[in-house]
C-alpha cells in the first residue's frame, strides 16, 4: 500500500520554489496534466510554459493561473517528452522563470475508439471511464469525442467502481493474490488493498463510514438437481444427482466489511440466510458447474449501502434476486426475484412480476428508486422471445412489497449482454448504460448515453477483441486537485535583510489563507492551523465543504506578544475522501512596525505603454532605468516562436527608447497580426502584446 504526503516548505530563503507536480522525469499514464508548484512571494498570477525542447524553442503553449496549480487538457499528447517552467507576475512585472522540469507521457491503449454523437447538446459533460477483463485486465478514459485521456499503464487493472468523490476501486493482476480489492489514484498508486486472495472481484468499494466492503468466497457441499438438463452428465461422473444428497462443492460470496487495518468488522453469509432449495435450474449455471466441477450458487455481483435507511441492497446474479438487508441485525427485509417454478421460494419473494434475470449493478437513486441492469439471460423463456434481451429498470418499491416500473429501456437483441454490464443515472437525467453486446453472435461491447425518452445520444463501441465490466461518466480526471494560497506573502527588506515571508503589523494582525477546490468534484477538506509561539488559537481546525471551482477563506487573528516579531506557522489541509493527498505548508511570519513601512524591493525600471499600438510600420518602447543595466527586448508570434530579438544592450540610468520596425531576424517584414513582447531589464521582466497592421 502506497500513501504519500506532499510537503511544501516556504521559508525565508530567496529564489523560486519547487515545481512539485509532475515530479522530475515522471512517466505519466494520462494527457490531462496537473501542474503544481510552490506559491511565490508577491505573485498575483503565474505564467506556465511548456515545450518539447529543453531550450523552450519553440514554445508548445503558454497559459496563466492565479493559483499555484494549473490543469492542461488541450495540448499534451501520448508518447512524448515535455519540459515546463513557471514565472510569477506582479503588477505586470515578470519574475524569473523557474528552473525547468520535465515529464514523459506513456503509451496509449485505446486509440481506435469508435464514438458516435447523435445529439451533442444533450450529452452529459465529462469523461467516460471503463474497465474490463478481456482481452486482458485493462482500464481507460476517453473524452466525449473518443480521445484517449488516461489508461492504467502497466497495472493490469480492471475498474469496478468510481464513487461520487472520484475514488477509484478495482482489481489488478499484479502481485496476486493481494490485489483482488484495491483503491488506486489516477497515477495507479495503490492506496489500500484487502491483501486477501479470497476477495471476489465483482464489487469492492468504500461505504459511507469510510470502511471497505466487498465479497469473499465461502464453500460447502450441496446437492445436484435431479431434473436439470445436465443431470445425466453428472451421473456419468459418478454423482447421485438426486437433488437431496450433499455431494457437490457449492460456493457463494459473503459480504464483508473491513476497517483501514484490515480487520473484519461485519459479514453476511447467504448460506445463513437463504435456502439451498433456491438455485438456478433454467439457465446455464449447471453447465458451468459441470465444466468447473464446482457450483457458483449465488454469484453476488453488486451491492449498494443506503446510509439513510441503514440497509444494504445486494444483487445475486445466479438467483436472479435482489435482497434488502438490515445492516444492524443482518435480517433479510425482502427478496425480490422470480416466481415459482423458476425459484422454489418464489411465492415468498416480492415483485415477481418484474421477471428480471441474471441482473447486474444494483443501486439506489437520490429519488429513492432502485436502478439496475436486467441482463435477461432467460428472458426468452420468461417472456417467450425468440432471442434474449437486456434492459435497464428503474423501480419504485413501496412499503417494501409493491414495485412499480418508473423507467425501462429495452435494448435490441444484438445488444443483449450475457454477463457484466452497468448503469449510471447522470446529472442531466440521462442514463449511461454499458452492455457486453454479444447477442446474435456478433460482439458489440457498447457504452451509450440514453435520454429519459429512450433516445441514444452518444455511444462508444469497443474493438471486437475488447469487452468491459463497468463504465462511468466522471467530471474530471484529477478528483482531489486543490491548492492553497496565503495573503501578504511578500519579498521585502527588514533591518537591511531581504526576506520572503508573510507580513503583518499591529494594525493588520491577522492571517488569511484560501483553499481552492480545483477538481471536478465537490469535496470536504479538513484543515489545521498552528504555530510555534502560540499566536494561533489552540483549536484552529475545522472540516469545510467546498464545491468544485470554489474557494474557502480562512481568516485567523494573531495574538502576538510584545517580544517576538517572527514566527513559523503550519497549515495542514487534507481532502476528507483523498487523505493520501494531504498537504503541509510552513510559512515564516514577520511583524513590521506599520503596513506603510513595508518596503518593497524597488523595480529596476519603469516601462511605458508602447506606442502607437496598433502600429505600422514602427513601434516605440519608452522606459526608465534606475541604474546601469542590460536590456533585452524579444518579440514572438502567437505560437510562441521567436521573431526578433534586441539583446544585451547596456544602457546608463535615465530615460531611453527602443524601436521595432516590424522586421524579423533576417530583415524581412513580418506579417500583419498580434505579436508578444518580452522586455527584460536585469532580473526583471515585463511582457505584453502589440498589433501590427498593414
GROMACS .gro file of N, CA and C in nm, residues 213-355:
model
  429
  213UNK      N    1  -1.583  -0.249   0.176
  213UNK     CA    2  -1.676  -0.360   0.168
  213UNK      C    3  -1.660  -0.431   0.035
  214UNK      N    4  -1.673  -0.563   0.040
  214UNK     CA    5  -1.664  -0.645  -0.080
  214UNK      C    6  -1.713  -0.785  -0.050
  215UNK      N    7  -1.691  -0.876  -0.144
  215UNK     CA    8  -1.736  -1.014  -0.130
  215UNK      C    9  -1.617  -1.107  -0.110
  216UNK      N   10  -1.640  -1.215  -0.029
  216UNK     CA   11  -1.541  -1.321  -0.013
  216UNK      C   12  -1.607  -1.456  -0.035
  217UNK      N   13  -1.533  -1.547  -0.089
  217UNK     CA   14  -1.585  -1.680  -0.121
  217UNK      C   15  -1.605  -1.763   0.006
  218UNK      N   16  -1.717  -1.840   0.008
  218UNK     CA   17  -1.748  -1.935   0.115
  218UNK      C   18  -1.791  -2.066   0.050
  219UNK      N   19  -1.743  -2.181   0.100
  219UNK     CA   20  -1.768  -2.311   0.039
  219UNK      C   21  -1.844  -2.404   0.133
  220UNK      N   22  -1.921  -2.494   0.073
  220UNK     CA   23  -1.986  -2.604   0.144
  220UNK      C   24  -2.021  -2.711   0.041
  221UNK      N   25  -2.086  -2.819   0.085
  221UNK     CA   26  -2.135  -2.923  -0.007
  221UNK      C   27  -2.285  -2.909  -0.023
  222UNK      N   28  -2.331  -2.933  -0.143
  222UNK     CA   29  -2.473  -2.926  -0.173
  222UNK      C   30  -2.513  -3.032  -0.273
  223UNK      N   31  -2.643  -3.042  -0.303
  223UNK     CA   32  -2.691  -3.145  -0.396
  223UNK      C   33  -2.678  -3.103  -0.541
  224UNK      N   34  -2.689  -3.201  -0.628
  224UNK     CA   35  -2.702  -3.178  -0.772
  224UNK      C   36  -2.848  -3.205  -0.808
  225UNK      N   37  -2.915  -3.113  -0.879
  225UNK     CA   38  -3.057  -3.133  -0.908
  225UNK      C   39  -3.082  -3.258  -0.992
  226UNK      N   40  -3.197  -3.319  -0.966
  226UNK     CA   41  -3.233  -3.442  -1.037
  226UNK      C   42  -3.311  -3.414  -1.165
  227UNK      N   43  -3.349  -3.290  -1.188
  227UNK     CA   44  -3.433  -3.258  -1.303
  227UNK      C   45  -3.371  -3.151  -1.392
  228UNK      N   46  -3.239  -3.140  -1.391
  228UNK     CA   47  -3.170  -3.041  -1.472
  228UNK      C   48  -3.125  -3.105  -1.603
  229UNK      N   49  -3.104  -3.022  -1.704
  229UNK     CA   50  -3.059  -3.074  -1.833
  229UNK      C   51  -2.922  -3.140  -1.825
  230UNK      N   52  -2.848  -3.111  -1.718
  230UNK     CA   53  -2.714  -3.167  -1.701
  230UNK      C   54  -2.712  -3.285  -1.603
  231UNK      N   55  -2.827  -3.329  -1.553
  231UNK     CA   56  -2.829  -3.433  -1.450
  231UNK      C   57  -2.759  -3.560  -1.496
  232UNK      N   58  -2.790  -3.609  -1.616
  232UNK     CA   59  -2.730  -3.734  -1.663
  232UNK      C   60  -2.579  -3.722  -1.679
  233UNK      N   61  -2.531  -3.605  -1.722
  233UNK     CA   62  -2.386  -3.587  -1.735
  233UNK      C   63  -2.318  -3.597  -1.600
  234UNK      N   64  -2.380  -3.540  -1.496
  234UNK     CA   65  -2.322  -3.553  -1.361
  234UNK      C   66  -2.326  -3.698  -1.315
  235UNK      N   67  -2.433  -3.767  -1.345
  235UNK     CA   68  -2.443  -3.908  -1.305
  235UNK      C   69  -2.338  -3.992  -1.375
  236UNK      N   70  -2.302  -3.953  -1.498
  236UNK     CA   71  -2.197  -4.026  -1.570
  236UNK      C   72  -2.061  -4.010  -1.504
  237UNK      N   73  -2.049  -3.904  -1.421
  237UNK     CA   74  -1.924  -3.883  -1.347
  237UNK      C   75  -1.924  -3.955  -1.213
  238UNK      N   76  -2.036  -4.023  -1.180
  238UNK     CA   77  -2.043  -4.099  -1.055
  238UNK      C   78  -2.123  -4.033  -0.945
  239UNK      N   79  -2.180  -3.915  -0.971
  239UNK     CA   80  -2.262  -3.848  -0.870
  239UNK      C   81  -2.403  -3.907  -0.871
  240UNK      N   82  -2.470  -3.902  -0.756
  240UNK     CA   83  -2.608  -3.947  -0.748
  240UNK      C   84  -2.701  -3.851  -0.820
  241UNK      N   85  -2.674  -3.722  -0.805
  241UNK     CA   86  -2.758  -3.619  -0.869
  241UNK      C   87  -2.905  -3.645  -0.844
  242UNK      N   88  -2.939  -3.666  -0.715
  242UNK     CA   89  -3.076  -3.696  -0.677
  242UNK      C   90  -3.151  -3.577  -0.618
  243UNK      N   91  -3.085  -3.460  -0.613
  243UNK     CA   92  -3.150  -3.340  -0.563
  243UNK      C   93  -3.151  -3.327  -0.412
  244UNK      N   94  -3.100  -3.426  -0.339
  244UNK     CA   95  -3.101  -3.420  -0.192
  244UNK      C   96  -2.965  -3.448  -0.129
  245UNK      N   97  -2.883  -3.530  -0.191
  245UNK     CA   98  -2.755  -3.568  -0.131
  245UNK      C   99  -2.654  -3.454  -0.144
  246UNK      N  100  -2.597  -3.412  -0.033
  246UNK     CA  101  -2.494  -3.307  -0.034
  246UNK      C  102  -2.362  -3.368  -0.076
  247UNK      N  103  -2.333  -3.363  -0.204
  247UNK     CA  104  -2.218  -3.436  -0.260
  247UNK      C  105  -2.130  -3.351  -0.352
  248UNK      N  106  -2.171  -3.229  -0.379
  248UNK     CA  107  -2.100  -3.150  -0.481
  248UNK      C  108  -2.059  -3.016  -0.420
  249UNK      N  109  -1.938  -2.968  -0.454
  249UNK     CA  110  -1.893  -2.839  -0.398
  249UNK      C  111  -1.980  -2.722  -0.446
  250UNK      N  112  -2.043  -2.655  -0.352
  250UNK     CA  113  -2.114  -2.530  -0.377
  250UNK      C  114  -2.034  -2.415  -0.315
  251UNK      N  115  -2.039  -2.299  -0.378
  251UNK     CA  116  -1.981  -2.183  -0.311
  251UNK      C  117  -2.066  -2.060  -0.336
  252UNK      N  118  -2.053  -1.967  -0.242
  252UNK     CA  119  -2.125  -1.840  -0.250
  252UNK      C  120  -2.028  -1.728  -0.218
  253UNK      N  121  -2.079  -1.606  -0.211
  253UNK     CA  122  -1.997  -1.490  -0.177
  253UNK      C  123  -2.061  -1.419  -0.058
  254UNK      N  124  -1.992  -1.419   0.053
  254UNK     CA  125  -2.044  -1.344   0.168
  254UNK      C  126  -1.997  -1.199   0.159
  255UNK      N  127  -2.079  -1.109   0.211
  255UNK     CA  128  -2.047  -0.966   0.212
  255UNK      C  129  -1.964  -0.936   0.335
  256UNK      N  130  -1.852  -0.864   0.316
  256UNK     CA  131  -1.756  -0.843   0.425
  256UNK      C  132  -1.723  -0.694   0.435
  257UNK      N  133  -1.709  -0.645   0.558
  257UNK     CA  134  -1.666  -0.507   0.585
  257UNK      C  135  -1.533  -0.510   0.658
  258UNK      N  136  -1.434  -0.437   0.603
  258UNK     CA  137  -1.303  -0.424   0.665
  258UNK      C  138  -1.281  -0.280   0.712
  259UNK      N  139  -1.204  -0.264   0.818
  259UNK     CA  140  -1.159  -0.129   0.852
  259UNK      C  141  -1.024  -0.103   0.786
  260UNK      N  142  -0.969   0.014   0.811
  260UNK     CA  143  -0.842   0.053   0.750
  260UNK      C  144  -0.730  -0.045   0.785
  261UNK      N  145  -0.741  -0.110   0.900
  261UNK     CA  146  -0.637  -0.203   0.947
  261UNK      C  147  -0.663  -0.346   0.904
  262UNK      N  148  -0.752  -0.366   0.808
  262UNK     CA  149  -0.783  -0.498   0.751
  262UNK      C  150  -0.857  -0.591   0.847
  263UNK      N  151  -0.911  -0.537   0.954
  263UNK     CA  152  -0.990  -0.618   1.045
  263UNK      C  153  -1.133  -0.630   0.992
  264UNK      N  154  -1.190  -0.752   0.995
  264UNK     CA  155  -1.327  -0.773   0.950
  264UNK      C  156  -1.421  -0.735   1.064
  265UNK      N  157  -1.506  -0.635   1.039
  265UNK     CA  158  -1.597  -0.584   1.141
  265UNK      C  159  -1.739  -0.638   1.126
  266UNK      N  160  -1.774  -0.683   1.006
  266UNK     CA  161  -1.912  -0.724   0.979
  266UNK      C  162  -1.910  -0.815   0.857
  267UNK      N  163  -1.997  -0.915   0.857
  267UNK     CA  164  -2.010  -1.001   0.740
  267UNK      C  165  -2.151  -1.057   0.733
  268UNK      N  166  -2.189  -1.100   0.614
  268UNK     CA  167  -2.323  -1.154   0.590
  268UNK      C  168  -2.310  -1.268   0.490
  269UNK      N  169  -2.347  -1.391   0.534
  269UNK     CA  170  -2.325  -1.513   0.457
  269UNK      C  171  -2.459  -1.565   0.404
  270UNK      N  172  -2.476  -1.576   0.271
  270UNK     CA  173  -2.602  -1.628   0.216
  270UNK      C  174  -2.637  -1.768   0.266
  271UNK      N  175  -2.536  -1.851   0.297
  271UNK     CA  176  -2.567  -1.985   0.349
  271UNK      C  177  -2.645  -1.977   0.480
  272UNK      N  178  -2.630  -1.865   0.554
  272UNK     CA  179  -2.701  -1.849   0.680
  272UNK      C  180  -2.842  -1.792   0.662
  273UNK      N  181  -2.873  -1.738   0.545
  273UNK     CA  182  -2.998  -1.664   0.528
  273UNK      C  183  -3.084  -1.713   0.412
  274UNK      N  184  -3.028  -1.787   0.318
  274UNK     CA  185  -3.102  -1.839   0.204
  274UNK      C  186  -3.115  -1.991   0.217
  275UNK      N  187  -3.218  -2.046   0.155
  275UNK     CA  188  -3.230  -2.191   0.145
  275UNK      C  189  -3.165  -2.240   0.016
  276UNK      N  190  -3.096  -2.354   0.026
  276UNK     CA  191  -3.031  -2.410  -0.092
  276UNK      C  192  -3.132  -2.474  -0.187
  277UNK      N  193  -3.260  -2.472  -0.148
  277UNK     CA  194  -3.364  -2.515  -0.241
  277UNK      C  195  -3.382  -2.413  -0.353
  278UNK      N  196  -3.337  -2.291  -0.329
  278UNK     CA  197  -3.338  -2.187  -0.431
  278UNK      C  198  -3.207  -2.193  -0.510
  279UNK      N  199  -3.215  -2.219  -0.637
  279UNK     CA  200  -3.099  -2.218  -0.725
  279UNK      C  201  -3.148  -2.203  -0.868
  280UNK      N  202  -3.057  -2.172  -0.956
  280UNK     CA  203  -3.092  -2.158  -1.098
  280UNK      C  204  -3.105  -2.296  -1.160
  281UNK      N  205  -3.223  -2.325  -1.212
  281UNK     CA  206  -3.245  -2.453  -1.278
  281UNK      C  207  -3.289  -2.434  -1.423
  282UNK      N  208  -3.280  -2.306  -1.473
  282UNK     CA  209  -3.328  -2.277  -1.607
  282UNK      C  210  -3.223  -2.209  -1.695
  283UNK      N  211  -3.115  -2.162  -1.633
  283UNK     CA  212  -3.007  -2.101  -1.709
  283UNK      C  213  -2.894  -2.199  -1.730
  284UNK      N  214  -2.775  -2.146  -1.745
  284UNK     CA  215  -2.659  -2.229  -1.782
  284UNK      C  216  -2.567  -2.257  -1.664
  285UNK      N  217  -2.609  -2.229  -1.542
  285UNK     CA  218  -2.516  -2.238  -1.429
  285UNK      C  219  -2.470  -2.381  -1.402
  286UNK      N  220  -2.557  -2.480  -1.426
  286UNK     CA  221  -2.514  -2.618  -1.401
  286UNK      C  222  -2.427  -2.671  -1.514
  287UNK      N  223  -2.439  -2.613  -1.632
  287UNK     CA  224  -2.344  -2.646  -1.739
  287UNK      C  225  -2.205  -2.597  -1.701
  288UNK      N  226  -2.198  -2.476  -1.646
  288UNK     CA  227  -2.071  -2.423  -1.599
  288UNK      C  228  -2.017  -2.506  -1.483
  289UNK      N  229  -2.108  -2.553  -1.395
  289UNK     CA  230  -2.064  -2.635  -1.282
  289UNK      C  231  -2.005  -2.768  -1.329
  290UNK      N  232  -2.062  -2.824  -1.433
  290UNK     CA  233  -2.011  -2.949  -1.489
  290UNK      C  234  -1.869  -2.930  -1.543
  291UNK      N  235  -1.846  -2.815  -1.604
  291UNK     CA  236  -1.714  -2.786  -1.660
  291UNK      C  237  -1.613  -2.753  -1.551
  292UNK      N  238  -1.658  -2.682  -1.445
  292UNK     CA  239  -1.567  -2.635  -1.340
  292UNK      C  240  -1.557  -2.732  -1.222
  293UNK      N  241  -1.650  -2.830  -1.216
  293UNK     CA  242  -1.658  -2.925  -1.103
  293UNK      C  243  -1.680  -2.853  -0.970
  294UNK      N  244  -1.751  -2.743  -0.973
  294UNK     CA  245  -1.798  -2.671  -0.855
  294UNK      C  246  -1.911  -2.579  -0.898
  295UNK      N  247  -2.002  -2.552  -0.803
  295UNK     CA  248  -2.122  -2.477  -0.839
  295UNK      C  249  -2.118  -2.338  -0.778
  296UNK      N  250  -2.120  -2.237  -0.866
  296UNK     CA  251  -2.126  -2.096  -0.824
  296UNK      C  252  -2.274  -2.065  -0.798
  297UNK      N  253  -2.314  -2.081  -0.672
  297UNK     CA  254  -2.456  -2.081  -0.637
  297UNK      C  255  -2.522  -1.943  -0.655
  298UNK      N  256  -2.465  -1.840  -0.593
  298UNK     CA  257  -2.533  -1.710  -0.592
  298UNK      C  258  -2.471  -1.609  -0.688
  299UNK      N  259  -2.341  -1.615  -0.707
  299UNK     CA  260  -2.269  -1.522  -0.795
  299UNK      C  261  -2.308  -1.377  -0.763
  300UNK      N  262  -2.282  -1.335  -0.639
  300UNK     CA  263  -2.308  -1.196  -0.599
  300UNK      C  264  -2.221  -1.104  -0.683
  301UNK      N  265  -2.280  -0.995  -0.736
  301UNK     CA  266  -2.201  -0.910  -0.826
  301UNK      C  267  -2.213  -0.761  -0.796
  302UNK      N  268  -2.297  -0.721  -0.698
  302UNK     CA  269  -2.313  -0.579  -0.674
  302UNK      C  270  -2.382  -0.557  -0.540
  303UNK      N  271  -2.350  -0.444  -0.476
  303UNK     CA  272  -2.423  -0.405  -0.356
  303UNK      C  273  -2.429  -0.253  -0.350
  304UNK      N  274  -2.527  -0.204  -0.275
  304UNK     CA  275  -2.541  -0.060  -0.253
  304UNK      C  276  -2.574  -0.039  -0.106
  305UNK      N  277  -2.493   0.042  -0.037
  305UNK     CA  278  -2.514   0.071   0.104
  305UNK      C  279  -2.594   0.201   0.115
  306UNK      N  280  -2.715   0.189   0.171
  306UNK     CA  281  -2.803   0.305   0.189
  306UNK      C  282  -2.789   0.353   0.333
  307UNK      N  283  -2.715   0.464   0.352
  307UNK     CA  284  -2.690   0.512   0.488
  307UNK      C  285  -2.813   0.578   0.550
  308UNK      N  286  -2.911   0.617   0.470
  308UNK     CA  287  -3.032   0.679   0.526
  308UNK      C  288  -3.115   0.574   0.598
  309UNK      N  289  -3.139   0.461   0.534
  309UNK     CA  290  -3.214   0.352   0.597
  309UNK      C  291  -3.126   0.256   0.675
  310UNK      N  292  -2.995   0.265   0.656
  310UNK     CA  293  -2.900   0.171   0.717
  310UNK      C  294  -2.927   0.028   0.670
  311UNK      N  295  -2.944   0.016   0.539
  311UNK     CA  296  -2.967  -0.114   0.478
  311UNK      C  297  -2.871  -0.131   0.360
  312UNK      N  298  -2.860  -0.256   0.314
  312UNK     CA  299  -2.775  -0.288   0.200
  312UNK      C  300  -2.858  -0.364   0.098
  313UNK      N  301  -2.851  -0.320  -0.026
  313UNK     CA  302  -2.913  -0.392  -0.137
  313UNK      C  303  -2.805  -0.473  -0.207
  314UNK      N  304  -2.831  -0.602  -0.228
  314UNK     CA  305  -2.732  -0.690  -0.288
  314UNK      C  306  -2.794  -0.762  -0.407
  315UNK      N  307  -2.718  -0.768  -0.517
  315UNK     CA  308  -2.760  -0.840  -0.636
  315UNK      C  309  -2.693  -0.977  -0.638
  316UNK      N  310  -2.776  -1.084  -0.640
  316UNK     CA  311  -2.728  -1.222  -0.651
  316UNK      C  312  -2.767  -1.272  -0.791
  317UNK      N  313  -2.671  -1.267  -0.880
  317UNK     CA  314  -2.697  -1.290  -1.022
  317UNK      C  315  -2.756  -1.428  -1.049
  318UNK      N  316  -2.697  -1.535  -0.997
  318UNK     CA  317  -2.741  -1.669  -1.033
  318UNK      C  318  -2.873  -1.707  -0.969
  319UNK      N  319  -2.917  -1.630  -0.870
  319UNK     CA  320  -3.050  -1.650  -0.812
  319UNK      C  321  -3.152  -1.556  -0.875
  320UNK      N  322  -3.107  -1.470  -0.969
  320UNK     CA  323  -3.195  -1.367  -1.027
  320UNK      C  324  -3.270  -1.295  -0.915
  321UNK      N  325  -3.194  -1.249  -0.817
  321UNK     CA  326  -3.252  -1.198  -0.693
  321UNK      C  327  -3.178  -1.073  -0.646
  322UNK      N  328  -3.257  -0.975  -0.599
  322UNK     CA  329  -3.204  -0.860  -0.527
  322UNK      C  330  -3.256  -0.869  -0.384
  323UNK      N  331  -3.166  -0.853  -0.288
  323UNK     CA  332  -3.201  -0.870  -0.147
  323UNK      C  333  -3.176  -0.741  -0.072
  324UNK      N  334  -3.271  -0.703   0.014
  324UNK     CA  335  -3.256  -0.588   0.101
  324UNK      C  336  -3.226  -0.639   0.242
  325UNK      N  337  -3.111  -0.596   0.298
  325UNK     CA  338  -3.060  -0.649   0.425
  325UNK      C  339  -3.053  -0.539   0.528
  326UNK      N  340  -3.100  -0.565   0.649
  326UNK     CA  341  -3.083  -0.474   0.762
  326UNK      C  342  -2.938  -0.481   0.808
  327UNK      N  343  -2.865  -0.370   0.797
  327UNK     CA  344  -2.722  -0.369   0.829
  327UNK      C  345  -2.697  -0.399   0.977
  328UNK      N  346  -2.783  -0.352   1.066
  328UNK     CA  347  -2.761  -0.371   1.210
  328UNK      C  348  -2.786  -0.515   1.254
  329UNK      N  349  -2.893  -0.576   1.204
  329UNK     CA  350  -2.931  -0.709   1.250
  329UNK      C  351  -2.892  -0.820   1.154
  330UNK      N  352  -2.870  -0.788   1.028
  330UNK     CA  353  -2.844  -0.890   0.927
  330UNK      C  354  -2.969  -0.956   0.874
  331UNK      N  355  -3.087  -0.915   0.921
  331UNK     CA  356  -3.212  -0.976   0.876
  331UNK      C  357  -3.241  -0.939   0.731
  332UNK      N  358  -3.301  -1.034   0.660
  332UNK     CA  359  -3.348  -1.007   0.525
  332UNK      C  360  -3.481  -0.935   0.533
  333UNK      N  361  -3.487  -0.813   0.479
  333UNK     CA  362  -3.612  -0.736   0.478
  333UNK      C  363  -3.701  -0.787   0.366
  334UNK      N  364  -3.645  -0.809   0.248
  334UNK     CA  365  -3.717  -0.876   0.139
  334UNK      C  366  -3.619  -0.932   0.037
  335UNK      N  367  -3.668  -1.030  -0.036
  335UNK     CA  368  -3.604  -1.081  -0.157
  335UNK      C  369  -3.693  -1.046  -0.274
  336UNK      N  370  -3.636  -0.989  -0.375
  336UNK     CA  371  -3.708  -0.954  -0.497
  336UNK      C  372  -3.654  -1.041  -0.609
  337UNK      N  373  -3.743  -1.118  -0.675
  337UNK     CA  374  -3.692  -1.205  -0.780
  337UNK      C  375  -3.800  -1.278  -0.855
  338UNK      N  376  -3.770  -1.400  -0.898
  338UNK     CA  377  -3.856  -1.475  -0.988
  338UNK      C  378  -3.961  -1.555  -0.912
  339UNK      N  379  -4.074  -1.580  -0.975
  339UNK     CA  380  -4.179  -1.661  -0.913
  339UNK      C  381  -4.148  -1.810  -0.928
  340UNK      N  382  -4.232  -1.893  -0.866
  340UNK     CA  383  -4.227  -2.035  -0.896
  340UNK      C  384  -4.275  -2.055  -1.041
  341UNK      N  385  -4.226  -2.154  -1.117
  341UNK     CA  386  -4.134  -2.259  -1.074
  341UNK      C  387  -3.987  -2.223  -1.091
  342UNK      N  388  -3.958  -2.095  -1.125
  342UNK     CA  389  -3.819  -2.056  -1.151
  342UNK      C  390  -3.737  -2.049  -1.022
  343UNK      N  391  -3.803  -2.028  -0.910
  343UNK     CA  392  -3.737  -2.027  -0.780
  343UNK      C  393  -3.829  -2.096  -0.681
  344UNK      N  394  -3.773  -2.186  -0.599
  344UNK     CA  395  -3.855  -2.268  -0.508
  344UNK      C  396  -3.936  -2.183  -0.413
  345UNK      N  397  -3.878  -2.074  -0.362
  345UNK     CA  398  -3.949  -1.987  -0.268
  345UNK      C  399  -4.006  -1.865  -0.338
  346UNK      N  400  -4.041  -1.881  -0.464
  346UNK     CA  401  -4.091  -1.768  -0.542
  346UNK      C  402  -4.212  -1.702  -0.481
  347UNK      N  403  -4.299  -1.777  -0.414
  347UNK     CA  404  -4.417  -1.718  -0.353
  347UNK      C  405  -4.384  -1.626  -0.236
  348UNK      N  406  -4.261  -1.638  -0.183
  348UNK     CA  407  -4.221  -1.555  -0.069
  348UNK      C  408  -4.148  -1.429  -0.113
  349UNK      N  409  -4.117  -1.418  -0.242
  349UNK     CA  410  -4.044  -1.302  -0.292
  349UNK      C  411  -4.141  -1.193  -0.336
  350UNK      N  412  -4.094  -1.068  -0.333
  350UNK     CA  413  -4.177  -0.957  -0.376
  350UNK      C  414  -4.152  -0.929  -0.524
  351UNK      N  415  -4.249  -0.867  -0.585
  351UNK     CA  416  -4.235  -0.810  -0.721
  351UNK      C  417  -4.193  -0.913  -0.824
  352UNK      N  418  -4.249  -1.034  -0.812
  352UNK     CA  419  -4.213  -1.140  -0.906
  352UNK      C  420  -4.259  -1.111  -1.048
  353UNK      N  421  -4.349  -1.014  -1.063
  353UNK     CA  422  -4.397  -0.980  -1.197
  353UNK      C  423  -4.293  -0.907  -1.281
  354UNK      N  424  -4.183  -0.859  -1.219
  354UNK     CA  425  -4.080  -0.789  -1.295
  354UNK      C  426  -4.006  -0.882  -1.389
  355UNK      N  427  -3.989  -1.008  -1.350
  355UNK     CA  428  -3.929  -1.111  -1.435
  355UNK      C  429  -3.790  -1.074  -1.487
   0.00000   0.00000   0.00000
